[in-house]
GROMACS .gro file of C-alpha atoms in nm:
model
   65
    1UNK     CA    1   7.754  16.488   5.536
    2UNK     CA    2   8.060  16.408   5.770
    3UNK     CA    3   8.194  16.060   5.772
    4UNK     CA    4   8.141  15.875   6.095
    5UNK     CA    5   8.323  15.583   6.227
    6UNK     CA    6   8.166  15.260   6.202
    7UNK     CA    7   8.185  15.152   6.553
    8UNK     CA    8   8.019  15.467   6.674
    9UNK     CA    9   7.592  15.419   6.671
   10UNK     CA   10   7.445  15.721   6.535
   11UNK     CA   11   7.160  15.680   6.824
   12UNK     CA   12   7.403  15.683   7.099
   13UNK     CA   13   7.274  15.999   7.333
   14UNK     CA   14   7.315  16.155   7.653
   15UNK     CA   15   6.927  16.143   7.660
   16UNK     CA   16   6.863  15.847   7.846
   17UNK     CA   17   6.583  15.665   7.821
   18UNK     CA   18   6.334  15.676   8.119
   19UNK     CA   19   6.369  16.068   8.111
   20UNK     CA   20   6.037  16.124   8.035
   21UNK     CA   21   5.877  15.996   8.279
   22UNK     CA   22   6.051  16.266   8.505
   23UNK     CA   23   5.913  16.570   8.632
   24UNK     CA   24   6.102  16.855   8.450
   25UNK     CA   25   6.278  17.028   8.789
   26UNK     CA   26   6.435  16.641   8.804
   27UNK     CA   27   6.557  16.582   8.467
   28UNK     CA   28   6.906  16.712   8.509
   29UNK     CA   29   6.996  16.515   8.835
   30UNK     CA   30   6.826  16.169   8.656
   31UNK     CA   31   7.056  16.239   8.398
   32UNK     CA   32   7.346  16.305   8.612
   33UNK     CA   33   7.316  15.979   8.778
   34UNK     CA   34   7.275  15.814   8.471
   35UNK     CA   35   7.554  15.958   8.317
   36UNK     CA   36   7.764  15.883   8.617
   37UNK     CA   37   7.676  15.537   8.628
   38UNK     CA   38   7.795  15.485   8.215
   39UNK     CA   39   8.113  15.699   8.311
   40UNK     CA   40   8.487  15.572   8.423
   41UNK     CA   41   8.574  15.955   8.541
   42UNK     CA   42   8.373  16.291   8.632
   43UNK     CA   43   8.506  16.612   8.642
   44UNK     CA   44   8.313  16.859   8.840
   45UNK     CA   45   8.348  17.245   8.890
   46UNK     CA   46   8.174  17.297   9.171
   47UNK     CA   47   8.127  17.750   9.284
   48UNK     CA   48   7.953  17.709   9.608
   49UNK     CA   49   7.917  17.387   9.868
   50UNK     CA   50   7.552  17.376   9.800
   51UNK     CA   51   7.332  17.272   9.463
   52UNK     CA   52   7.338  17.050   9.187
   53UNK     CA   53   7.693  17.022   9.153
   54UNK     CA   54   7.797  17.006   9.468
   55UNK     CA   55   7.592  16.701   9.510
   56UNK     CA   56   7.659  16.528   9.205
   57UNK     CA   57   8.032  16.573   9.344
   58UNK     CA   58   7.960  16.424   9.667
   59UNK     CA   59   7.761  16.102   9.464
   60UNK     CA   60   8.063  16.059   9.244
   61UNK     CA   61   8.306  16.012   9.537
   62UNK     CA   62   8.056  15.745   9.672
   63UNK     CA   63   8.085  15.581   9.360
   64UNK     CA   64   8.465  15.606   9.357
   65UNK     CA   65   8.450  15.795   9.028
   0.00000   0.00000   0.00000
């Protein structure tokens, strides 16, 4: 078993909690926002100016992220 740093919780997840209450086709944008509202930077690669992506772009530059 790999050693782990103390000050790291072993339940720490990017499953937040709340999720499953969500209807499936929403899970990924509830987790977006949550992750973007625990996060200091996003990086996005974004293909096309529509979709998922695009829009969690456009919410991080709201949020000055």
């Amino acid at each position: 078993m790999p050693k782990v740093k103390e000050d790291i919780k072993l339940y720490e997840t990017i499953y937040p909690s709340g999720i499953e209450l969500v209807p499936p086709r929403f899970a990924i944008s509830f987790r977006n926002k949550w992750m973007l509202q625990k996060s200091d930077y996003v990086v996005t690669y974004i293909k096309r100016p529509q979709g998922g992506a695009a829009q969690f772009y456009e919410l991080a530059l709201k949020k000055n992220k």
